[in-house]
């Protein structure tokens, strides 16, 4: 194992696992909080660029730093976790009857090719607190995924959902199926 892989494994084990723990429940709704969380990962990859490659990334954008190392933004990983949780819930791989009842009450049924409305009905959110609830965030992220016409969560497999989100397939996508992956 080279130095780079050792640093990445340590980062995944000690830092990213804490950043992603229960992210379905606490996913921040405000951009300032999202940036604060993303900054932790950006600082690590800046350090890694300097330590391994001798590159100074102080003026580089977060997306360029992540692309150089083949990593995904933590917000993308949180969206993936939400979609995977809902997929597992709908297919009986997870058990949460209360949440499943609320999800079932939000279904807009109809075949994909005739569906002009989103897959899940989301009531109008009068306050921001409702928009930041786990149910609202998960269903809206799945609606966005289904509206992109690239993936239908009702007619796909778990691996296709993972591969849809992990187009940045370098170090981190290999950890999705390994013991070091935190999904």
PDB file of N, CA and C in Angstrom, residues 33-124:
ATOM      1  N   UNK A  33     -23.535  25.921   5.634  1.00  0.00           N
ATOM      2  CA  UNK A  33     -23.214  24.690   6.368  1.00  0.00           C
ATOM      3  C   UNK A  33     -22.659  23.620   5.433  1.00  0.00           C
ATOM      4  N   UNK A  34     -23.212  23.546   4.248  1.00  0.00           N
ATOM      5  CA  UNK A  34     -22.705  22.584   3.259  1.00  0.00           C
ATOM      6  C   UNK A  34     -21.254  22.907   2.924  1.00  0.00           C
ATOM      7  N   UNK A  35     -20.947  24.184   2.730  1.00  0.00           N
ATOM      8  CA  UNK A  35     -19.571  24.592   2.429  1.00  0.00           C
ATOM      9  C   UNK A  35     -18.621  24.275   3.583  1.00  0.00           C
ATOM     10  N   UNK A  36     -19.083  24.442   4.819  1.00  0.00           N
ATOM     11  CA  UNK A  36     -18.235  24.127   5.962  1.00  0.00           C
ATOM     12  C   UNK A  36     -17.875  22.643   5.995  1.00  0.00           C
ATOM     13  N   UNK A  37     -18.846  21.800   5.674  1.00  0.00           N
ATOM     14  CA  UNK A  37     -18.582  20.365   5.666  1.00  0.00           C
ATOM     15  C   UNK A  37     -17.678  19.988   4.492  1.00  0.00           C
ATOM     16  N   UNK A  38     -17.946  20.574   3.336  1.00  0.00           N
ATOM     17  CA  UNK A  38     -17.126  20.287   2.158  1.00  0.00           C
ATOM     18  C   UNK A  38     -15.684  20.754   2.357  1.00  0.00           C
ATOM     19  N   UNK A  39     -15.507  21.819   3.143  1.00  0.00           N
ATOM     20  CA  UNK A  39     -14.163  22.357   3.372  1.00  0.00           C
ATOM     21  C   UNK A  39     -13.267  21.347   4.085  1.00  0.00           C
ATOM     22  N   UNK A  40     -13.830  20.508   4.910  1.00  0.00           N
ATOM     23  CA  UNK A  40     -13.034  19.488   5.600  1.00  0.00           C
ATOM     24  C   UNK A  40     -12.407  18.549   4.575  1.00  0.00           C
ATOM     25  N   UNK A  41     -13.220  18.089   3.627  1.00  0.00           N
ATOM     26  CA  UNK A  41     -12.694  17.186   2.596  1.00  0.00           C
ATOM     27  C   UNK A  41     -11.717  17.919   1.680  1.00  0.00           C
ATOM     28  N   UNK A  42     -12.015  19.171   1.349  1.00  0.00           N
ATOM     29  CA  UNK A  42     -11.131  19.946   0.476  1.00  0.00           C
ATOM     30  C   UNK A  42      -9.761  20.138   1.125  1.00  0.00           C
ATOM     31  N   UNK A  43      -9.755  20.433   2.423  1.00  0.00           N
ATOM     32  CA  UNK A  43      -8.475  20.609   3.125  1.00  0.00           C
ATOM     33  C   UNK A  43      -7.659  19.328   3.097  1.00  0.00           C
ATOM     34  N   UNK A  44      -8.332  18.190   3.262  1.00  0.00           N
ATOM     35  CA  UNK A  44      -7.605  16.926   3.217  1.00  0.00           C
ATOM     36  C   UNK A  44      -6.971  16.719   1.844  1.00  0.00           C
ATOM     37  N   UNK A  45      -7.727  16.962   0.791  1.00  0.00           N
ATOM     38  CA  UNK A  45      -7.179  16.733  -0.546  1.00  0.00           C
ATOM     39  C   UNK A  45      -6.127  17.766  -0.927  1.00  0.00           C
ATOM     40  N   UNK A  46      -6.217  18.972  -0.394  1.00  0.00           N
ATOM     41  CA  UNK A  46      -5.142  19.940  -0.597  1.00  0.00           C
ATOM     42  C   UNK A  46      -3.863  19.444   0.079  1.00  0.00           C
ATOM     43  N   UNK A  47      -4.014  18.943   1.289  1.00  0.00           N
ATOM     44  CA  UNK A  47      -2.867  18.379   2.000  1.00  0.00           C
ATOM     45  C   UNK A  47      -2.280  17.216   1.221  1.00  0.00           C
ATOM     46  N   UNK A  48      -3.159  16.340   0.705  1.00  0.00           N
ATOM     47  CA  UNK A  48      -2.691  15.172  -0.047  1.00  0.00           C
ATOM     48  C   UNK A  48      -1.969  15.598  -1.328  1.00  0.00           C
ATOM     49  N   UNK A  49      -2.482  16.620  -2.011  1.00  0.00           N
ATOM     50  CA  UNK A  49      -1.815  17.118  -3.215  1.00  0.00           C
ATOM     51  C   UNK A  49      -0.429  17.652  -2.891  1.00  0.00           C
ATOM     52  N   UNK A  50      -0.331  18.375  -1.796  1.00  0.00           N
ATOM     53  CA  UNK A  50       0.957  18.926  -1.411  1.00  0.00           C
ATOM     54  C   UNK A  50       1.916  17.823  -0.956  1.00  0.00           C
ATOM     55  N   UNK A  51       1.423  16.880  -0.152  1.00  0.00           N
ATOM     56  CA  UNK A  51       2.267  15.835   0.418  1.00  0.00           C
ATOM     57  C   UNK A  51       2.760  14.841  -0.629  1.00  0.00           C
ATOM     58  N   UNK A  52       1.864  14.413  -1.521  1.00  0.00           N
ATOM     59  CA  UNK A  52       2.214  13.360  -2.475  1.00  0.00           C
ATOM     60  C   UNK A  52       2.779  13.933  -3.774  1.00  0.00           C
ATOM     61  N   UNK A  53       2.119  14.964  -4.320  1.00  0.00           N
ATOM     62  CA  UNK A  53       2.506  15.473  -5.635  1.00  0.00           C
ATOM     63  C   UNK A  53       3.305  16.767  -5.587  1.00  0.00           C
ATOM     64  N   UNK A  54       3.346  17.428  -4.441  1.00  0.00           N
ATOM     65  CA  UNK A  54       4.050  18.702  -4.344  1.00  0.00           C
ATOM     66  C   UNK A  54       3.299  19.842  -5.015  1.00  0.00           C
ATOM     67  N   UNK A  55       1.982  19.727  -5.152  1.00  0.00           N
ATOM     68  CA  UNK A  55       1.160  20.738  -5.820  1.00  0.00           C
ATOM     69  C   UNK A  55       0.510  21.625  -4.764  1.00  0.00           C
ATOM     70  N   UNK A  56       0.590  22.938  -4.975  1.00  0.00           N
ATOM     71  CA  UNK A  56      -0.044  23.888  -4.062  1.00  0.00           C
ATOM     72  C   UNK A  56      -1.445  24.201  -4.591  1.00  0.00           C
ATOM     73  N   UNK A  57      -2.478  23.777  -3.859  1.00  0.00           N
ATOM     74  CA  UNK A  57      -3.864  23.921  -4.293  1.00  0.00           C
ATOM     75  C   UNK A  57      -4.603  25.042  -3.560  1.00  0.00           C
ATOM     76  N   UNK A  58      -3.885  26.042  -3.074  1.00  0.00           N
ATOM     77  CA  UNK A  58      -4.560  27.084  -2.307  1.00  0.00           C
ATOM     78  C   UNK A  58      -5.567  27.877  -3.136  1.00  0.00           C
ATOM     79  N   UNK A  59      -5.292  28.087  -4.407  1.00  0.00           N
ATOM     80  CA  UNK A  59      -6.177  28.890  -5.244  1.00  0.00           C
ATOM     81  C   UNK A  59      -7.063  28.038  -6.154  1.00  0.00           C
ATOM     82  N   UNK A  60      -7.035  26.744  -5.975  1.00  0.00           N
ATOM     83  CA  UNK A  60      -7.817  25.839  -6.810  1.00  0.00           C
ATOM     84  C   UNK A  60      -9.214  25.676  -6.236  1.00  0.00           C
ATOM     85  N   UNK A  61     -10.201  25.557  -7.114  1.00  0.00           N
ATOM     86  CA  UNK A  61     -11.577  25.380  -6.650  1.00  0.00           C
ATOM     87  C   UNK A  61     -11.768  23.979  -6.083  1.00  0.00           C
ATOM     88  N   UNK A  62     -12.818  23.827  -5.294  1.00  0.00           N
ATOM     89  CA  UNK A  62     -13.111  22.546  -4.661  1.00  0.00           C
ATOM     90  C   UNK A  62     -13.360  21.461  -5.710  1.00  0.00           C
ATOM     91  N   UNK A  63     -14.094  21.781  -6.764  1.00  0.00           N
ATOM     92  CA  UNK A  63     -14.395  20.762  -7.775  1.00  0.00           C
ATOM     93  C   UNK A  63     -13.131  20.315  -8.507  1.00  0.00           C
ATOM     94  N   UNK A  64     -12.187  21.221  -8.735  1.00  0.00           N
ATOM     95  CA  UNK A  64     -10.931  20.832  -9.395  1.00  0.00           C
ATOM     96  C   UNK A  64     -10.086  19.934  -8.500  1.00  0.00           C
ATOM     97  N   UNK A  65     -10.062  20.247  -7.215  1.00  0.00           N
ATOM     98  CA  UNK A  65      -9.309  19.416  -6.273  1.00  0.00           C
ATOM     99  C   UNK A  65      -9.909  18.016  -6.204  1.00  0.00           C
ATOM    100  N   UNK A  66     -11.243  17.940  -6.138  1.00  0.00           N
ATOM    101  CA  UNK A  66     -11.906  16.632  -6.080  1.00  0.00           C
ATOM    102  C   UNK A  66     -11.706  15.850  -7.370  1.00  0.00           C
ATOM    103  N   UNK A  67     -11.749  16.535  -8.506  1.00  0.00           N
ATOM    104  CA  UNK A  67     -11.545  15.861  -9.792  1.00  0.00           C
ATOM    105  C   UNK A  67     -10.137  15.296  -9.892  1.00  0.00           C
ATOM    106  N   UNK A  68      -9.154  16.042  -9.415  1.00  0.00           N
ATOM    107  CA  UNK A  68      -7.769  15.566  -9.475  1.00  0.00           C
ATOM    108  C   UNK A  68      -7.600  14.245  -8.716  1.00  0.00           C
ATOM    109  N   UNK A  69      -8.325  14.104  -7.626  1.00  0.00           N
ATOM    110  CA  UNK A  69      -8.194  12.906  -6.802  1.00  0.00           C
ATOM    111  C   UNK A  69      -9.291  11.886  -7.061  1.00  0.00           C
ATOM    112  N   UNK A  70     -10.195  12.182  -7.995  1.00  0.00           N
ATOM    113  CA  UNK A  70     -11.255  11.241  -8.332  1.00  0.00           C
ATOM    114  C   UNK A  70     -12.266  11.053  -7.227  1.00  0.00           C
ATOM    115  N   UNK A  71     -12.551  12.114  -6.496  1.00  0.00           N
ATOM    116  CA  UNK A  71     -13.490  12.029  -5.373  1.00  0.00           C
ATOM    117  C   UNK A  71     -14.784  12.744  -5.715  1.00  0.00           C
ATOM    118  N   UNK A  72     -15.810  12.404  -4.978  1.00  0.00           N
ATOM    119  CA  UNK A  72     -17.117  13.050  -5.128  1.00  0.00           C
ATOM    120  C   UNK A  72     -17.316  14.053  -4.006  1.00  0.00           C
ATOM    121  N   UNK A  73     -18.126  15.052  -4.269  1.00  0.00           N
ATOM    122  CA  UNK A  73     -18.487  16.002  -3.224  1.00  0.00           C
ATOM    123  C   UNK A  73     -19.320  15.273  -2.171  1.00  0.00           C
ATOM    124  N   UNK A  74     -19.185  15.689  -0.942  1.00  0.00           N
ATOM    125  CA  UNK A  74     -19.929  15.047   0.139  1.00  0.00           C
ATOM    126  C   UNK A  74     -21.434  15.256  -0.024  1.00  0.00           C
ATOM    127  N   UNK A  75     -21.840  16.372  -0.614  1.00  0.00           N
ATOM    128  CA  UNK A  75     -23.267  16.596  -0.852  1.00  0.00           C
ATOM    129  C   UNK A  75     -23.809  15.583  -1.860  1.00  0.00           C
ATOM    130  N   UNK A  76     -23.005  15.209  -2.848  1.00  0.00           N
ATOM    131  CA  UNK A  76     -23.411  14.172  -3.805  1.00  0.00           C
ATOM    132  C   UNK A  76     -23.534  12.830  -3.107  1.00  0.00           C
ATOM    133  N   UNK A  77     -22.610  12.544  -2.215  1.00  0.00           N
ATOM    134  CA  UNK A  77     -22.666  11.281  -1.481  1.00  0.00           C
ATOM    135  C   UNK A  77     -23.874  11.243  -0.544  1.00  0.00           C
ATOM    136  N   UNK A  78     -24.252  12.409   0.035  1.00  0.00           N
ATOM    137  CA  UNK A  78     -25.442  12.439   0.882  1.00  0.00           C
ATOM    138  C   UNK A  78     -26.701  12.209   0.050  1.00  0.00           C
ATOM    139  N   UNK A  79     -26.756  12.776  -1.148  1.00  0.00           N
ATOM    140  CA  UNK A  79     -27.901  12.528  -2.037  1.00  0.00           C
ATOM    141  C   UNK A  79     -27.971  11.061  -2.422  1.00  0.00           C
ATOM    142  N   UNK A  80     -26.814  10.468  -2.693  1.00  0.00           N
ATOM    143  CA  UNK A  80     -26.777   9.055  -3.030  1.00  0.00           C
ATOM    144  C   UNK A  80     -27.257   8.218  -1.850  1.00  0.00           C
ATOM    145  N   UNK A  81     -26.834   8.559  -0.650  1.00  0.00           N
ATOM    146  CA  UNK A  81     -27.271   7.808   0.533  1.00  0.00           C
ATOM    147  C   UNK A  81     -28.783   7.895   0.701  1.00  0.00           C
ATOM    148  N   UNK A  82     -29.343   9.060   0.453  1.00  0.00           N
ATOM    149  CA  UNK A  82     -30.791   9.231   0.565  1.00  0.00           C
ATOM    150  C   UNK A  82     -31.532   8.380  -0.452  1.00  0.00           C
ATOM    151  N   UNK A  83     -31.067   8.411  -1.690  1.00  0.00           N
ATOM    152  CA  UNK A  83     -31.722   7.613  -2.743  1.00  0.00           C
ATOM    153  C   UNK A  83     -31.566   6.120  -2.480  1.00  0.00           C
ATOM    154  N   UNK A  84     -30.404   5.721  -2.015  1.00  0.00           N
ATOM    155  CA  UNK A  84     -30.197   4.303  -1.706  1.00  0.00           C
ATOM    156  C   UNK A  84     -31.073   3.865  -0.540  1.00  0.00           C
ATOM    157  N   UNK A  85     -31.228   4.723   0.454  1.00  0.00           N
ATOM    158  CA  UNK A  85     -32.083   4.380   1.593  1.00  0.00           C
ATOM    159  C   UNK A  85     -33.524   4.204   1.134  1.00  0.00           C
ATOM    160  N   UNK A  86     -34.016   5.103   0.301  1.00  0.00           N
ATOM    161  CA  UNK A  86     -35.384   4.988  -0.174  1.00  0.00           C
ATOM    162  C   UNK A  86     -35.551   3.743  -1.046  1.00  0.00           C
ATOM    163  N   UNK A  87     -34.558   3.454  -1.874  1.00  0.00           N
ATOM    164  CA  UNK A  87     -34.623   2.243  -2.697  1.00  0.00           C
ATOM    165  C   UNK A  87     -34.700   0.999  -1.812  1.00  0.00           C
ATOM    166  N   UNK A  88     -33.848   0.941  -0.801  1.00  0.00           N
ATOM    167  CA  UNK A  88     -33.853  -0.206   0.109  1.00  0.00           C
ATOM    168  C   UNK A  88     -35.167  -0.305   0.878  1.00  0.00           C
ATOM    169  N   UNK A  89     -35.719   0.828   1.251  1.00  0.00           N
ATOM    170  CA  UNK A  89     -36.980   0.851   1.971  1.00  0.00           C
ATOM    171  C   UNK A  89     -38.122   0.342   1.094  1.00  0.00           C
ATOM    172  N   UNK A  90     -38.174   0.782  -0.155  1.00  0.00           N
ATOM    173  CA  UNK A  90     -39.244   0.372  -1.070  1.00  0.00           C
ATOM    174  C   UNK A  90     -39.134  -1.088  -1.482  1.00  0.00           C
ATOM    175  N   UNK A  91     -37.927  -1.635  -1.451  1.00  0.00           N
ATOM    176  CA  UNK A  91     -37.718  -3.019  -1.860  1.00  0.00           C
ATOM    177  C   UNK A  91     -37.594  -3.991  -0.692  1.00  0.00           C
ATOM    178  N   UNK A  92     -37.883  -3.554   0.506  1.00  0.00           N
ATOM    179  CA  UNK A  92     -37.888  -4.434   1.668  1.00  0.00           C
ATOM    180  C   UNK A  92     -36.524  -4.780   2.219  1.00  0.00           C
ATOM    181  N   UNK A  93     -35.491  -4.061   1.824  1.00  0.00           N
ATOM    182  CA  UNK A  93     -34.157  -4.320   2.353  1.00  0.00           C
ATOM    183  C   UNK A  93     -33.912  -3.577   3.664  1.00  0.00           C
ATOM    184  N   UNK A  94     -34.676  -2.529   3.907  1.00  0.00           N
ATOM    185  CA  UNK A  94     -34.666  -1.777   5.166  1.00  0.00           C
ATOM    186  C   UNK A  94     -36.067  -1.836   5.746  1.00  0.00           C
ATOM    187  N   UNK A  95     -36.163  -1.793   7.052  1.00  0.00           N
ATOM    188  CA  UNK A  95     -37.466  -1.830   7.701  1.00  0.00           C
ATOM    189  C   UNK A  95     -37.640  -0.564   8.535  1.00  0.00           C
ATOM    190  N   UNK A  96     -38.614   0.234   8.145  1.00  0.00           N
ATOM    191  CA  UNK A  96     -38.995   1.429   8.878  1.00  0.00           C
ATOM    192  C   UNK A  96     -40.446   1.703   8.494  1.00  0.00           C
ATOM    193  N   UNK A  97     -41.362   1.095   9.206  1.00  0.00           N
ATOM    194  CA  UNK A  97     -42.768   1.123   8.819  1.00  0.00           C
ATOM    195  C   UNK A  97     -43.376   2.526   8.868  1.00  0.00           C
ATOM    196  N   UNK A  98     -42.986   3.322   9.829  1.00  0.00           N
ATOM    197  CA  UNK A  98     -43.528   4.675   9.944  1.00  0.00           C
ATOM    198  C   UNK A  98     -43.113   5.512   8.733  1.00  0.00           C
ATOM    199  N   UNK A  99     -41.836   5.463   8.401  1.00  0.00           N
ATOM    200  CA  UNK A  99     -41.336   6.230   7.262  1.00  0.00           C
ATOM    201  C   UNK A  99     -41.933   5.702   5.964  1.00  0.00           C
ATOM    202  N   UNK A 100     -42.073   4.380   5.852  1.00  0.00           N
ATOM    203  CA  UNK A 100     -42.638   3.782   4.645  1.00  0.00           C
ATOM    204  C   UNK A 100     -44.093   4.197   4.453  1.00  0.00           C
ATOM    205  N   UNK A 101     -44.859   4.279   5.523  1.00  0.00           N
ATOM    206  CA  UNK A 101     -46.241   4.748   5.421  1.00  0.00           C
ATOM    207  C   UNK A 101     -46.305   6.188   4.907  1.00  0.00           C
ATOM    208  N   UNK A 102     -45.405   7.013   5.373  1.00  0.00           N
ATOM    209  CA  UNK A 102     -45.386   8.404   4.909  1.00  0.00           C
ATOM    210  C   UNK A 102     -44.943   8.493   3.455  1.00  0.00           C
ATOM    211  N   UNK A 103     -44.006   7.654   3.068  1.00  0.00           N
ATOM    212  CA  UNK A 103     -43.568   7.632   1.667  1.00  0.00           C
ATOM    213  C   UNK A 103     -44.704   7.148   0.776  1.00  0.00           C
ATOM    214  N   UNK A 104     -45.410   6.098   1.190  1.00  0.00           N
ATOM    215  CA  UNK A 104     -46.515   5.559   0.392  1.00  0.00           C
ATOM    216  C   UNK A 104     -47.623   6.582   0.207  1.00  0.00           C
ATOM    217  N   UNK A 105     -47.835   7.444   1.180  1.00  0.00           N
ATOM    218  CA  UNK A 105     -48.878   8.454   1.041  1.00  0.00           C
ATOM    219  C   UNK A 105     -48.493   9.553   0.054  1.00  0.00           C
ATOM    220  N   UNK A 106     -47.233   9.596  -0.352  1.00  0.00           N
ATOM    221  CA  UNK A 106     -46.762  10.641  -1.272  1.00  0.00           C
ATOM    222  C   UNK A 106     -46.619  10.151  -2.710  1.00  0.00           C
ATOM    223  N   UNK A 107     -46.941   8.897  -3.017  1.00  0.00           N
ATOM    224  CA  UNK A 107     -46.762   8.355  -4.369  1.00  0.00           C
ATOM    225  C   UNK A 107     -47.696   9.003  -5.373  1.00  0.00           C
ATOM    226  N   UNK A 108     -47.171   9.368  -6.524  1.00  0.00           N
ATOM    227  CA  UNK A 108     -47.947   9.717  -7.714  1.00  0.00           C
ATOM    228  C   UNK A 108     -47.776   8.541  -8.657  1.00  0.00           C
ATOM    229  N   UNK A 109     -48.767   7.689  -8.760  1.00  0.00           N
ATOM    230  CA  UNK A 109     -48.624   6.474  -9.544  1.00  0.00           C
ATOM    231  C   UNK A 109     -48.896   6.725 -11.015  1.00  0.00           C
ATOM    232  N   UNK A 110     -48.310   5.880 -11.847  1.00  0.00           N
ATOM    233  CA  UNK A 110     -48.461   5.947 -13.292  1.00  0.00           C
ATOM    234  C   UNK A 110     -47.186   5.500 -13.951  1.00  0.00           C
ATOM    235  N   UNK A 111     -47.272   4.955 -15.168  1.00  0.00           N
ATOM    236  CA  UNK A 111     -46.063   4.509 -15.849  1.00  0.00           C
ATOM    237  C   UNK A 111     -45.121   5.679 -16.140  1.00  0.00           C
ATOM    238  N   UNK A 112     -43.878   5.405 -16.230  1.00  0.00           N
ATOM    239  CA  UNK A 112     -42.860   6.437 -16.401  1.00  0.00           C
ATOM    240  C   UNK A 112     -43.088   7.250 -17.672  1.00  0.00           C
ATOM    241  N   UNK A 113     -43.446   6.600 -18.765  1.00  0.00           N
ATOM    242  CA  UNK A 113     -43.562   7.340 -20.021  1.00  0.00           C
ATOM    243  C   UNK A 113     -44.771   8.272 -20.038  1.00  0.00           C
ATOM    244  N   UNK A 114     -45.780   8.012 -19.204  1.00  0.00           N
ATOM    245  CA  UNK A 114     -46.955   8.858 -19.143  1.00  0.00           C
ATOM    246  C   UNK A 114     -46.921   9.814 -17.959  1.00  0.00           C
ATOM    247  N   UNK A 115     -45.921   9.684 -17.125  1.00  0.00           N
ATOM    248  CA  UNK A 115     -45.869  10.467 -15.904  1.00  0.00           C
ATOM    249  C   UNK A 115     -45.365  11.876 -16.209  1.00  0.00           C
ATOM    250  N   UNK A 116     -46.244  12.831 -16.073  1.00  0.00           N
ATOM    251  CA  UNK A 116     -45.865  14.229 -16.266  1.00  0.00           C
ATOM    252  C   UNK A 116     -45.575  14.895 -14.929  1.00  0.00           C
ATOM    253  N   UNK A 117     -46.037  14.299 -13.875  1.00  0.00           N
ATOM    254  CA  UNK A 117     -45.806  14.832 -12.543  1.00  0.00           C
ATOM    255  C   UNK A 117     -44.643  14.097 -11.906  1.00  0.00           C
ATOM    256  N   UNK A 118     -44.069  14.644 -10.874  1.00  0.00           N
ATOM    257  CA  UNK A 118     -42.985  13.927 -10.180  1.00  0.00           C
ATOM    258  C   UNK A 118     -43.477  12.608  -9.586  1.00  0.00           C
ATOM    259  N   UNK A 119     -42.543  11.724  -9.318  1.00  0.00           N
ATOM    260  CA  UNK A 119     -42.870  10.417  -8.762  1.00  0.00           C
ATOM    261  C   UNK A 119     -43.536  10.545  -7.400  1.00  0.00           C
ATOM    262  N   UNK A 120     -43.061  11.472  -6.584  1.00  0.00           N
ATOM    263  CA  UNK A 120     -43.612  11.676  -5.247  1.00  0.00           C
ATOM    264  C   UNK A 120     -44.226  13.066  -5.145  1.00  0.00           C
ATOM    265  N   UNK A 121     -45.400  13.112  -4.567  1.00  0.00           N
ATOM    266  CA  UNK A 121     -46.064  14.385  -4.312  1.00  0.00           C
ATOM    267  C   UNK A 121     -45.472  14.976  -3.037  1.00  0.00           C
ATOM    268  N   UNK A 122     -44.998  16.190  -3.142  1.00  0.00           N
ATOM    269  CA  UNK A 122     -44.477  16.890  -1.975  1.00  0.00           C
ATOM    270  C   UNK A 122     -45.383  18.081  -1.689  1.00  0.00           C
ATOM    271  N   UNK A 123     -45.982  18.107  -0.518  1.00  0.00           N
ATOM    272  CA  UNK A 123     -46.859  19.234  -0.204  1.00  0.00           C
ATOM    273  C   UNK A 123     -46.063  20.538  -0.148  1.00  0.00           C
ATOM    274  N   UNK A 124     -46.762  21.633  -0.345  1.00  0.00           N
ATOM    275  CA  UNK A 124     -46.133  22.945  -0.284  1.00  0.00           C
ATOM    276  C   UNK A 124     -45.535  23.160   1.103  1.00  0.00           C
TER     277      UNK A 124
END
